[in-house]
Each structure stands twice: as structure tokens, then as C-alpha cells.
PDB file of C-alpha atoms in Angstrom:
ATOM      1  CA  UNK A   1     190.692  95.520  27.702  1.00 37.00           C
ATOM      2  CA  UNK A   2     191.206  93.507  30.880  1.00 47.00           C
ATOM      3  CA  UNK A   3     188.010  92.136  32.373  1.00 64.00           C
ATOM      4  CA  UNK A   4     187.189  93.522  35.797  1.00 81.00           C
ATOM      5  CA  UNK A   5     186.022  90.924  38.283  1.00 89.00           C
ATOM      6  CA  UNK A   6     183.959  92.051  41.252  1.00 95.00           C
ATOM      7  CA  UNK A   7     185.667  91.698  44.612  1.00 93.00           C
ATOM      8  CA  UNK A   8     183.213  88.953  45.553  1.00 95.00           C
ATOM      9  CA  UNK A   9     184.403  86.711  42.734  1.00 96.00           C
ATOM     10  CA  UNK A  10     188.080  87.368  43.393  1.00 96.00           C
ATOM     11  CA  UNK A  11     187.655  86.276  46.998  1.00 97.00           C
ATOM     12  CA  UNK A  12     185.562  83.293  45.995  1.00 98.00           C
ATOM     13  CA  UNK A  13     188.155  82.162  43.459  1.00 97.00           C
ATOM     14  CA  UNK A  14     191.019  82.555  45.926  1.00 98.00           C
ATOM     15  CA  UNK A  15     189.153  80.555  48.576  1.00 98.00           C
ATOM     16  CA  UNK A  16     188.247  77.816  46.125  1.00 98.00           C
ATOM     17  CA  UNK A  17     191.858  77.635  44.917  1.00 98.00           C
ATOM     18  CA  UNK A  18     193.140  77.152  48.463  1.00 98.00           C
ATOM     19  CA  UNK A  19     190.790  74.201  48.849  1.00 98.00           C
ATOM     20  CA  UNK A  20     191.796  72.797  45.447  1.00 98.00           C
ATOM     21  CA  UNK A  21     195.421  72.881  46.583  1.00 98.00           C
ATOM     22  CA  UNK A  22     194.487  70.704  49.560  1.00 97.00           C
ATOM     23  CA  UNK A  23     195.122  73.411  52.132  1.00 98.00           C
ATOM     24  CA  UNK A  24     193.435  73.461  55.511  1.00 98.00           C
ATOM     25  CA  UNK A  25     191.849  76.916  55.647  1.00 98.00           C
ATOM     26  CA  UNK A  26     191.609  78.928  58.852  1.00 98.00           C
ATOM     27  CA  UNK A  27     188.187  80.157  59.885  1.00 98.00           C
ATOM     28  CA  UNK A  28     185.762  80.930  62.665  1.00 98.00           C
ATOM     29  CA  UNK A  29     182.018  81.345  63.134  1.00 98.00           C
ATOM     30  CA  UNK A  30     180.434  84.780  62.999  1.00 97.00           C
ATOM     31  CA  UNK A  31     177.262  84.421  65.072  1.00 97.00           C
ATOM     32  CA  UNK A  32     176.635  87.870  66.519  1.00 97.00           C
ATOM     33  CA  UNK A  33     175.923  89.698  63.259  1.00 96.00           C
ATOM     34  CA  UNK A  34     178.432  92.417  64.155  1.00 96.00           C
ATOM     35  CA  UNK A  35     180.516  94.098  61.448  1.00 97.00           C
ATOM     36  CA  UNK A  36     183.040  95.308  64.018  1.00 97.00           C
ATOM     37  CA  UNK A  37     183.584  91.843  65.474  1.00 97.00           C
ATOM     38  CA  UNK A  38     183.793  90.356  61.977  1.00 97.00           C
ATOM     39  CA  UNK A  39     186.539  92.837  61.080  1.00 98.00           C
ATOM     40  CA  UNK A  40     188.416  92.129  64.319  1.00 97.00           C
ATOM     41  CA  UNK A  41     188.555  88.429  63.441  1.00 97.00           C
ATOM     42  CA  UNK A  42     189.281  88.913  59.740  1.00 97.00           C
ATOM     43  CA  UNK A  43     192.157  91.292  60.450  1.00 97.00           C
ATOM     44  CA  UNK A  44     193.970  88.424  62.169  1.00 97.00           C
ATOM     45  CA  UNK A  45     194.321  86.839  58.732  1.00 97.00           C
ATOM     46  CA  UNK A  46     191.563  84.219  58.694  1.00 98.00           C
ATOM     47  CA  UNK A  47     190.912  82.558  55.342  1.00 98.00           C
ATOM     48  CA  UNK A  48     187.150  82.699  55.931  1.00 98.00           C
ATOM     49  CA  UNK A  49     184.433  83.754  58.333  1.00 98.00           C
ATOM     50  CA  UNK A  50     181.418  81.479  58.606  1.00 98.00           C
ATOM     51  CA  UNK A  51     178.354  83.684  59.037  1.00 98.00           C
ATOM     52  CA  UNK A  52     175.727  81.553  60.761  1.00 98.00           C
ATOM     53  CA  UNK A  53     172.209  82.398  59.625  1.00 98.00           C
ATOM     54  CA  UNK A  54     170.805  79.097  60.918  1.00 97.00           C
ATOM     55  CA  UNK A  55     171.442  79.765  64.612  1.00 96.00           C
ATOM     56  CA  UNK A  56     173.220  83.125  64.719  1.00 95.00           C
ATOM     57  CA  UNK A  57     171.818  86.625  65.117  1.00 93.00           C
ATOM     58  CA  UNK A  58     170.988  88.861  62.212  1.00 88.00           C
ATOM     59  CA  UNK A  59     169.694  88.129  58.748  1.00 94.00           C
ATOM     60  CA  UNK A  60     170.336  89.253  55.196  1.00 96.00           C
ATOM     61  CA  UNK A  61     170.909  92.881  56.198  1.00 97.00           C
ATOM     62  CA  UNK A  62     173.527  91.880  58.778  1.00 97.00           C
ATOM     63  CA  UNK A  63     175.161  89.546  56.249  1.00 98.00           C
ATOM     64  CA  UNK A  64     175.293  92.300  53.621  1.00 98.00           C
ATOM     65  CA  UNK A  65     176.863  94.665  56.146  1.00 98.00           C
ATOM     66  CA  UNK A  66     179.528  92.098  57.053  1.00 98.00           C
ATOM     67  CA  UNK A  67     180.314  91.427  53.392  1.00 98.00           C
ATOM     68  CA  UNK A  68     180.735  95.153  52.836  1.00 97.00           C
ATOM     69  CA  UNK A  69     182.875  95.581  55.955  1.00 97.00           C
ATOM     70  CA  UNK A  70     185.127  92.690  54.935  1.00 97.00           C
ATOM     71  CA  UNK A  71     185.566  93.838  51.334  1.00 95.00           C
ATOM     72  CA  UNK A  72     189.003  95.216  52.149  1.00 94.00           C
ATOM     73  CA  UNK A  73     190.205  91.932  53.645  1.00 97.00           C
ATOM     74  CA  UNK A  74     191.153  88.720  51.869  1.00 96.00           C
ATOM     75  CA  UNK A  75     188.904  86.775  54.254  1.00 98.00           C
ATOM     76  CA  UNK A  76     186.168  84.954  52.336  1.00 98.00           C
ATOM     77  CA  UNK A  77     182.581  84.915  53.568  1.00 98.00           C
ATOM     78  CA  UNK A  78     180.963  81.515  53.983  1.00 98.00           C
ATOM     79  CA  UNK A  79     177.297  81.508  54.970  1.00 98.00           C
ATOM     80  CA  UNK A  80     175.410  78.766  56.734  1.00 98.00           C
ATOM     81  CA  UNK A  81     171.965  79.035  55.200  1.00 98.00           C
ATOM     82  CA  UNK A  82     168.947  79.495  57.477  1.00 98.00           C
ATOM     83  CA  UNK A  83     167.011  76.912  55.441  1.00 98.00           C
ATOM     84  CA  UNK A  84     166.791  75.408  51.956  1.00 98.00           C
ATOM     85  CA  UNK A  85     164.410  78.014  50.600  1.00 98.00           C
ATOM     86  CA  UNK A  86     165.268  79.212  47.100  1.00 97.00           C
ATOM     87  CA  UNK A  87     164.826  82.809  48.199  1.00 97.00           C
ATOM     88  CA  UNK A  88     167.292  82.391  51.063  1.00 98.00           C
ATOM     89  CA  UNK A  89     169.896  80.913  48.735  1.00 98.00           C
ATOM     90  CA  UNK A  90     169.511  83.719  46.187  1.00 98.00           C
ATOM     91  CA  UNK A  91     169.576  86.516  48.728  1.00 98.00           C
ATOM     92  CA  UNK A  92     172.704  85.207  50.474  1.00 98.00           C
ATOM     93  CA  UNK A  93     174.524  84.946  47.159  1.00 98.00           C
ATOM     94  CA  UNK A  94     173.240  88.298  45.940  1.00 98.00           C
ATOM     95  CA  UNK A  95     174.594  89.849  49.155  1.00 98.00           C
ATOM     96  CA  UNK A  96     178.046  88.509  48.300  1.00 98.00           C
ATOM     97  CA  UNK A  97     178.546  85.107  49.929  1.00 98.00           C
ATOM     98  CA  UNK A  98     181.607  83.302  48.556  1.00 98.00           C
ATOM     99  CA  UNK A  99     180.619  79.882  49.893  1.00 98.00           C
ATOM    100  CA  UNK A 100     177.526  78.162  51.260  1.00 98.00           C
ATOM    101  CA  UNK A 101     177.218  75.663  54.103  1.00 98.00           C
ATOM    102  CA  UNK A 102     173.877  73.887  53.785  1.00 98.00           C
ATOM    103  CA  UNK A 103     172.412  72.400  56.990  1.00 98.00           C
ATOM    104  CA  UNK A 104     170.322  69.257  57.383  1.00 97.00           C
ATOM    105  CA  UNK A 105     170.805  67.699  53.960  1.00 98.00           C
ATOM    106  CA  UNK A 106     169.191  64.259  54.207  1.00 98.00           C
ATOM    107  CA  UNK A 107     168.844  63.247  50.545  1.00 98.00           C
ATOM    108  CA  UNK A 108     170.464  63.768  47.187  1.00 98.00           C
ATOM    109  CA  UNK A 109     167.287  65.503  46.020  1.00 98.00           C
ATOM    110  CA  UNK A 110     167.675  68.101  48.771  1.00 98.00           C
ATOM    111  CA  UNK A 111     171.283  68.731  47.762  1.00 98.00           C
ATOM    112  CA  UNK A 112     170.323  69.025  44.102  1.00 98.00           C
ATOM    113  CA  UNK A 113     167.572  71.543  44.870  1.00 98.00           C
ATOM    114  CA  UNK A 114     169.928  73.863  46.764  1.00 98.00           C
ATOM    115  CA  UNK A 115     172.570  73.649  44.045  1.00 98.00           C
ATOM    116  CA  UNK A 116     169.962  74.400  41.391  1.00 98.00           C
ATOM    117  CA  UNK A 117     168.996  77.543  43.310  1.00 98.00           C
ATOM    118  CA  UNK A 118     172.655  78.549  43.770  1.00 98.00           C
ATOM    119  CA  UNK A 119     173.871  78.274  40.175  1.00 98.00           C
ATOM    120  CA  UNK A 120     173.035  80.459  37.198  1.00 98.00           C
ATOM    121  CA  UNK A 121     171.356  78.924  34.110  1.00 97.00           C
ATOM    122  CA  UNK A 122     173.397  76.353  32.298  1.00 94.00           C
ATOM    123  CA  UNK A 123     174.023  74.631  35.620  1.00 96.00           C
ATOM    124  CA  UNK A 124     171.037  75.775  37.668  1.00 98.00           C
ATOM    125  CA  UNK A 125     168.134  78.198  37.895  1.00 97.00           C
ATOM    126  CA  UNK A 126     169.415  80.998  40.088  1.00 98.00           C
ATOM    127  CA  UNK A 127     167.528  84.202  39.453  1.00 96.00           C
ATOM    128  CA  UNK A 128     169.475  86.840  37.538  1.00 96.00           C
ATOM    129  CA  UNK A 129     169.556  90.337  39.010  1.00 96.00           C
ATOM    130  CA  UNK A 130     173.198  91.108  38.298  1.00 96.00           C
ATOM    131  CA  UNK A 131     172.437  94.670  37.274  1.00 96.00           C
ATOM    132  CA  UNK A 132     171.638  95.622  40.835  1.00 96.00           C
ATOM    133  CA  UNK A 133     173.056  93.195  43.412  1.00 97.00           C
ATOM    134  CA  UNK A 134     175.847  93.877  45.882  1.00 97.00           C
ATOM    135  CA  UNK A 135     177.770  90.759  44.759  1.00 98.00           C
ATOM    136  CA  UNK A 136     178.140  92.200  41.234  1.00 97.00           C
ATOM    137  CA  UNK A 137     179.560  95.463  42.567  1.00 96.00           C
ATOM    138  CA  UNK A 138     176.043  96.913  42.504  1.00 96.00           C
ATOM    139  CA  UNK A 139     175.756  96.205  38.788  1.00 95.00           C
ATOM    140  CA  UNK A 140     179.046  97.768  37.747  1.00 95.00           C
ATOM    141  CA  UNK A 141     180.435  94.295  36.997  1.00 96.00           C
ATOM    142  CA  UNK A 142     177.221  92.593  35.931  1.00 96.00           C
ATOM    143  CA  UNK A 143     178.560  90.707  32.921  1.00 96.00           C
ATOM    144  CA  UNK A 144     181.695  89.327  34.548  1.00 96.00           C
ATOM    145  CA  UNK A 145     179.777  88.351  37.670  1.00 97.00           C
ATOM    146  CA  UNK A 146     177.230  86.390  35.666  1.00 98.00           C
ATOM    147  CA  UNK A 147     179.906  84.675  33.572  1.00 97.00           C
ATOM    148  CA  UNK A 148     182.101  83.571  36.474  1.00 97.00           C
ATOM    149  CA  UNK A 149     179.893  83.322  39.581  1.00 98.00           C
ATOM    150  CA  UNK A 150     179.210  79.585  39.235  1.00 98.00           C
ATOM    151  CA  UNK A 151     182.902  78.716  39.050  1.00 97.00           C
ATOM    152  CA  UNK A 152     183.826  80.891  42.030  1.00 98.00           C
ATOM    153  CA  UNK A 153     181.236  79.404  44.403  1.00 98.00           C
ATOM    154  CA  UNK A 154     181.985  76.708  46.990  1.00 98.00           C
ATOM    155  CA  UNK A 155     179.078  74.635  48.330  1.00 98.00           C
ATOM    156  CA  UNK A 156     179.318  72.219  51.262  1.00 98.00           C
ATOM    157  CA  UNK A 157     176.458  70.010  52.483  1.00 98.00           C
ATOM    158  CA  UNK A 158     175.994  69.025  56.128  1.00 98.00           C
ATOM    159  CA  UNK A 159     175.437  65.384  57.097  1.00 98.00           C
ATOM    160  CA  UNK A 160     173.490  65.519  60.365  1.00 98.00           C
ATOM    161  CA  UNK A 161     171.126  62.538  60.639  1.00 98.00           C
ATOM    162  CA  UNK A 162     170.795  58.754  60.231  1.00 98.00           C
ATOM    163  CA  UNK A 163     168.788  59.424  57.062  1.00 98.00           C
ATOM    164  CA  UNK A 164     171.669  61.449  55.664  1.00 98.00           C
ATOM    165  CA  UNK A 165     174.052  58.628  56.552  1.00 98.00           C
ATOM    166  CA  UNK A 166     171.828  56.164  54.693  1.00 98.00           C
ATOM    167  CA  UNK A 167     171.904  58.449  51.648  1.00 98.00           C
ATOM    168  CA  UNK A 168     175.499  59.556  52.012  1.00 98.00           C
ATOM    169  CA  UNK A 169     176.819  57.919  48.836  1.00 98.00           C
ATOM    170  CA  UNK A 170     174.024  59.426  46.743  1.00 98.00           C
ATOM    171  CA  UNK A 171     174.535  62.891  48.260  1.00 98.00           C
ATOM    172  CA  UNK A 172     178.273  62.700  47.671  1.00 98.00           C
ATOM    173  CA  UNK A 173     177.679  61.794  44.016  1.00 98.00           C
ATOM    174  CA  UNK A 174     175.597  64.906  43.293  1.00 98.00           C
ATOM    175  CA  UNK A 175     177.308  66.856  40.471  1.00 94.00           C
ATOM    176  CA  UNK A 176     178.918  70.169  41.381  1.00 96.00           C
ATOM    177  CA  UNK A 177     178.948  69.414  45.121  1.00 98.00           C
ATOM    178  CA  UNK A 178     182.266  70.640  46.528  1.00 98.00           C
ATOM    179  CA  UNK A 179     182.267  68.857  49.832  1.00 98.00           C
ATOM    180  CA  UNK A 180     180.706  67.521  53.007  1.00 98.00           C
ATOM    181  CA  UNK A 181     180.621  68.965  56.516  1.00 98.00           C
ATOM    182  CA  UNK A 182     179.732  67.130  59.734  1.00 98.00           C
ATOM    183  CA  UNK A 183     178.398  68.841  62.847  1.00 94.00           C
ATOM    184  CA  UNK A 184     179.118  66.350  65.665  1.00 97.00           C
ATOM    185  CA  UNK A 185     176.451  67.788  67.974  1.00 97.00           C
ATOM    186  CA  UNK A 186     173.616  67.364  65.485  1.00 97.00           C
ATOM    187  CA  UNK A 187     174.753  64.005  64.182  1.00 98.00           C
ATOM    188  CA  UNK A 188     175.256  62.532  67.635  1.00 98.00           C
ATOM    189  CA  UNK A 189     171.898  63.918  68.802  1.00 98.00           C
ATOM    190  CA  UNK A 190     169.935  62.454  65.907  1.00 98.00           C
ATOM    191  CA  UNK A 191     171.664  59.114  66.474  1.00 98.00           C
ATOM    192  CA  UNK A 192     170.483  59.144  70.107  1.00 98.00           C
ATOM    193  CA  UNK A 193     174.072  59.634  71.288  1.00 98.00           C
ATOM    194  CA  UNK A 194     174.139  63.334  72.123  1.00 98.00           C
ATOM    195  CA  UNK A 195     177.750  64.402  72.633  1.00 97.00           C
ATOM    196  CA  UNK A 196     178.865  60.817  73.160  1.00 97.00           C
ATOM    197  CA  UNK A 197     181.598  61.385  70.639  1.00 97.00           C
ATOM    198  CA  UNK A 198     183.515  58.325  71.798  1.00 96.00           C
ATOM    199  CA  UNK A 199     180.573  55.969  71.169  1.00 98.00           C
ATOM    200  CA  UNK A 200     181.613  53.311  68.627  1.00 98.00           C
ATOM    201  CA  UNK A 201     178.454  53.874  66.543  1.00 98.00           C
ATOM    202  CA  UNK A 202     179.134  57.581  66.285  1.00 98.00           C
ATOM    203  CA  UNK A 203     182.824  57.201  65.494  1.00 98.00           C
ATOM    204  CA  UNK A 204     182.089  54.596  62.830  1.00 98.00           C
ATOM    205  CA  UNK A 205     179.591  56.923  61.170  1.00 98.00           C
ATOM    206  CA  UNK A 206     181.899  59.934  61.421  1.00 98.00           C
ATOM    207  CA  UNK A 207     184.878  58.033  60.036  1.00 98.00           C
ATOM    208  CA  UNK A 208     182.818  56.659  57.164  1.00 98.00           C
ATOM    209  CA  UNK A 209     181.785  60.163  56.091  1.00 98.00           C
ATOM    210  CA  UNK A 210     185.295  61.585  56.460  1.00 98.00           C
ATOM    211  CA  UNK A 211     186.989  58.757  54.583  1.00 98.00           C
ATOM    212  CA  UNK A 212     184.303  58.520  51.898  1.00 98.00           C
ATOM    213  CA  UNK A 213     184.413  62.237  51.220  1.00 98.00           C
ATOM    214  CA  UNK A 214     188.196  62.290  50.859  1.00 98.00           C
ATOM    215  CA  UNK A 215     188.180  59.155  48.698  1.00 98.00           C
ATOM    216  CA  UNK A 216     185.774  60.926  46.331  1.00 98.00           C
ATOM    217  CA  UNK A 217     188.196  63.841  46.036  1.00 98.00           C
ATOM    218  CA  UNK A 218     185.837  66.217  47.832  1.00 98.00           C
ATOM    219  CA  UNK A 219     186.465  68.735  50.610  1.00 98.00           C
ATOM    220  CA  UNK A 220     185.739  67.478  54.123  1.00 98.00           C
ATOM    221  CA  UNK A 221     184.903  69.745  57.027  1.00 98.00           C
ATOM    222  CA  UNK A 222     183.735  69.317  60.603  1.00 98.00           C
ATOM    223  CA  UNK A 223     183.237  71.169  63.832  1.00 97.00           C
ATOM    224  CA  UNK A 224     185.871  70.243  66.423  1.00 97.00           C
ATOM    225  CA  UNK A 225     184.612  68.333  69.471  1.00 95.00           C
ATOM    226  CA  UNK A 226     186.037  66.315  72.364  1.00 95.00           C
ATOM    227  CA  UNK A 227     187.980  63.484  70.767  1.00 95.00           C
ATOM    228  CA  UNK A 228     187.823  65.311  67.420  1.00 97.00           C
ATOM    229  CA  UNK A 229     190.384  68.044  67.956  1.00 97.00           C
ATOM    230  CA  UNK A 230     191.068  70.565  65.210  1.00 97.00           C
ATOM    231  CA  UNK A 231     194.663  69.415  64.812  1.00 97.00           C
ATOM    232  CA  UNK A 232     193.655  65.749  64.566  1.00 98.00           C
ATOM    233  CA  UNK A 233     190.945  66.478  62.015  1.00 98.00           C
ATOM    234  CA  UNK A 234     193.373  68.436  59.856  1.00 98.00           C
ATOM    235  CA  UNK A 235     195.959  65.670  60.067  1.00 98.00           C
ATOM    236  CA  UNK A 236     193.307  63.259  58.800  1.00 98.00           C
ATOM    237  CA  UNK A 237     192.594  65.473  55.787  1.00 98.00           C
ATOM    238  CA  UNK A 238     189.861  67.866  56.929  1.00 98.00           C
ATOM    239  CA  UNK A 239     190.205  71.286  55.304  1.00 98.00           C
ATOM    240  CA  UNK A 240     187.299  73.296  56.744  1.00 98.00           C
ATOM    241  CA  UNK A 241     187.432  73.133  60.541  1.00 98.00           C
ATOM    242  CA  UNK A 242     186.154  76.397  62.043  1.00 97.00           C
ATOM    243  CA  UNK A 243     188.147  76.923  65.217  1.00 93.00           C
ATOM    244  CA  UNK A 244     185.725  78.743  67.473  1.00 93.00           C
ATOM    245  CA  UNK A 245     183.330  81.648  67.149  1.00 96.00           C
ATOM    246  CA  UNK A 246     183.000  85.297  68.061  1.00 96.00           C
ATOM    247  CA  UNK A 247     180.906  84.218  71.064  1.00 96.00           C
ATOM    248  CA  UNK A 248     183.313  81.545  72.270  1.00 95.00           C
ATOM    249  CA  UNK A 249     186.308  83.854  71.921  1.00 95.00           C
ATOM    250  CA  UNK A 250     184.622  86.630  73.898  1.00 95.00           C
ATOM    251  CA  UNK A 251     183.400  84.155  76.506  1.00 96.00           C
ATOM    252  CA  UNK A 252     186.849  82.602  76.870  1.00 96.00           C
ATOM    253  CA  UNK A 253     188.449  86.031  77.232  1.00 95.00           C
ATOM    254  CA  UNK A 254     186.031  87.063  79.962  1.00 96.00           C
ATOM    255  CA  UNK A 255     186.453  83.763  81.796  1.00 97.00           C
ATOM    256  CA  UNK A 256     190.235  84.021  81.591  1.00 96.00           C
ATOM    257  CA  UNK A 257     190.102  87.513  83.089  1.00 95.00           C
ATOM    258  CA  UNK A 258     188.024  86.329  86.046  1.00 95.00           C
ATOM    259  CA  UNK A 259     190.202  83.259  86.557  1.00 95.00           C
ATOM    260  CA  UNK A 260     193.324  85.430  86.544  1.00 95.00           C
ATOM    261  CA  UNK A 261     191.915  87.719  89.194  1.00 94.00           C
ATOM    262  CA  UNK A 262     190.903  84.784  91.352  1.00 93.00           C
ATOM    263  CA  UNK A 263     194.358  83.250  91.001  1.00 94.00           C
ATOM    264  CA  UNK A 264     195.849  86.555  92.124  1.00 94.00           C
ATOM    265  CA  UNK A 265     193.683  86.449  95.253  1.00 89.00           C
ATOM    266  CA  UNK A 266     191.347  89.227  94.147  1.00 71.00           C
ATOM    267  CA  UNK A 267     187.593  88.569  94.641  1.00 67.00           C
ATOM    268  CA  UNK A 268     185.837  88.481  91.267  1.00 59.00           C
TER     269      UNK A 268
END
């Protein structure tokens, strides 16, 4: 009898395989907590949506609704955790997250704690509720979910502070860590160089993280910024470079409409 994998694991495996092949995956931030908007973006063919629970609207219920709405699409669901709390990690995974983006990781110990919470026993201490959770097809695929969930999960840690830079090598060496992600706004701010992306100190730090991550055979990701264009980052080896968000796309569309009317000589 062929084993039935829950949809969550199939999507997680496919996403992880794309990264293993060295592909740059297409994605965008989901910050509004809207299932309809998530479907509109996924239908375009994105490899992943990055549901932001650190700064975005909505919580676990909104995440669960988006996972359910996207079940018919190949688009994977990556979640930026709201914090490092064990309960937050478990609930995001139980809801069906295929990948985790962990903010503000300053030490190897912090990375290890999140991974321990994210992985089932044998590799971690994730609580086992596979007989009921959404990620295990509401318990219909409990056994296969438990057996394969660890291998189908992608976990990226964010480097966002001078302390994280000091501990970068130790963080990168943490077992089972899939990759590193840099948010230029946060890193530049904590370095006292907010949005001075051309500052030599910032570029040296950014380049060190990018090059070190790739040299270790890990996935590198970053948010595009002035001087760090999506295309340039991908050419340098970045694989996870979310190209905008639901908010930015809506904002840009509205601004383009107004600009077009003004250009046509119509008061707006």
C-alpha cells in the first residue's frame, strides 16, 4: 500500500528540493492576513508566500486560513515567527507551515532552541499532536506526518544585529540549520547606519554573511534594498529574495493609477 503524505509535507518537500537544486525561488510577503489576497498572489505561480507574523496582521487563525486556502496551489507557506516562543513555533507548524523564518537570532543558543522546538523527537522536542492538527490532514495522515515532517521542513535564521554578526560563524554551524536571511533595514539600524546601504561597514557585514553562508553550502536569503536589487542578489547566489508584499503591490497599483490620471491631465 502506497503511503499517503499530507499535502503540507508534499509542498514542504517540493520547496526544499527546489532549494537543494540551487534554484532561486519566487516569493512575496503576505502581511495583511487575507486569504483572498494570498490566493491572488499564489495563483500567479509563486514558489512561496512569506506570511509575516512578526509585523503583519493576523495570527495563528489567519495563518491557518491561508494554509487552507492555498492547499490547492503548489505555493509553499513560509512563516516569519512572531517570536522565539516554543508555543509559537509549534502552533505555526501545526497549522501547516512548510518553512520558518526566525527573526532576531543573535546567538547559536537561540538558533538551537528554535530548532529544538521545531523538530520532532530524535532531532528535537516538538510536541506531538499529529492525531488532530491541520498539518497532518486533521489526523488522517498522522503517522506519515510524524515520520517525515522533520525532513520536509526548511528553517532560515535572520542575522539582524552586531551581536549576530559576532556570532555568525557559530550560528551558521548549528546542525540542521538550512540557511541565513538578512533584513537590510534591521541590520543597518542596529549598526547605527539605518538605510545607509552603501556604507562600507554595512556592505562589508552584508557581504561577509552572504559569502560565508554560501561557502558553508547553506541557503542565503535577503530582502531587496537600494543597492541590493533582487536581480543582483540572485546573481550572487541568493535563493530566497521575496520580491515585494501584498501591501506594496496594492500601494504601487494605486499610485500608478493616480500617476496615470495626472499624466493624462485629469485631476486626481
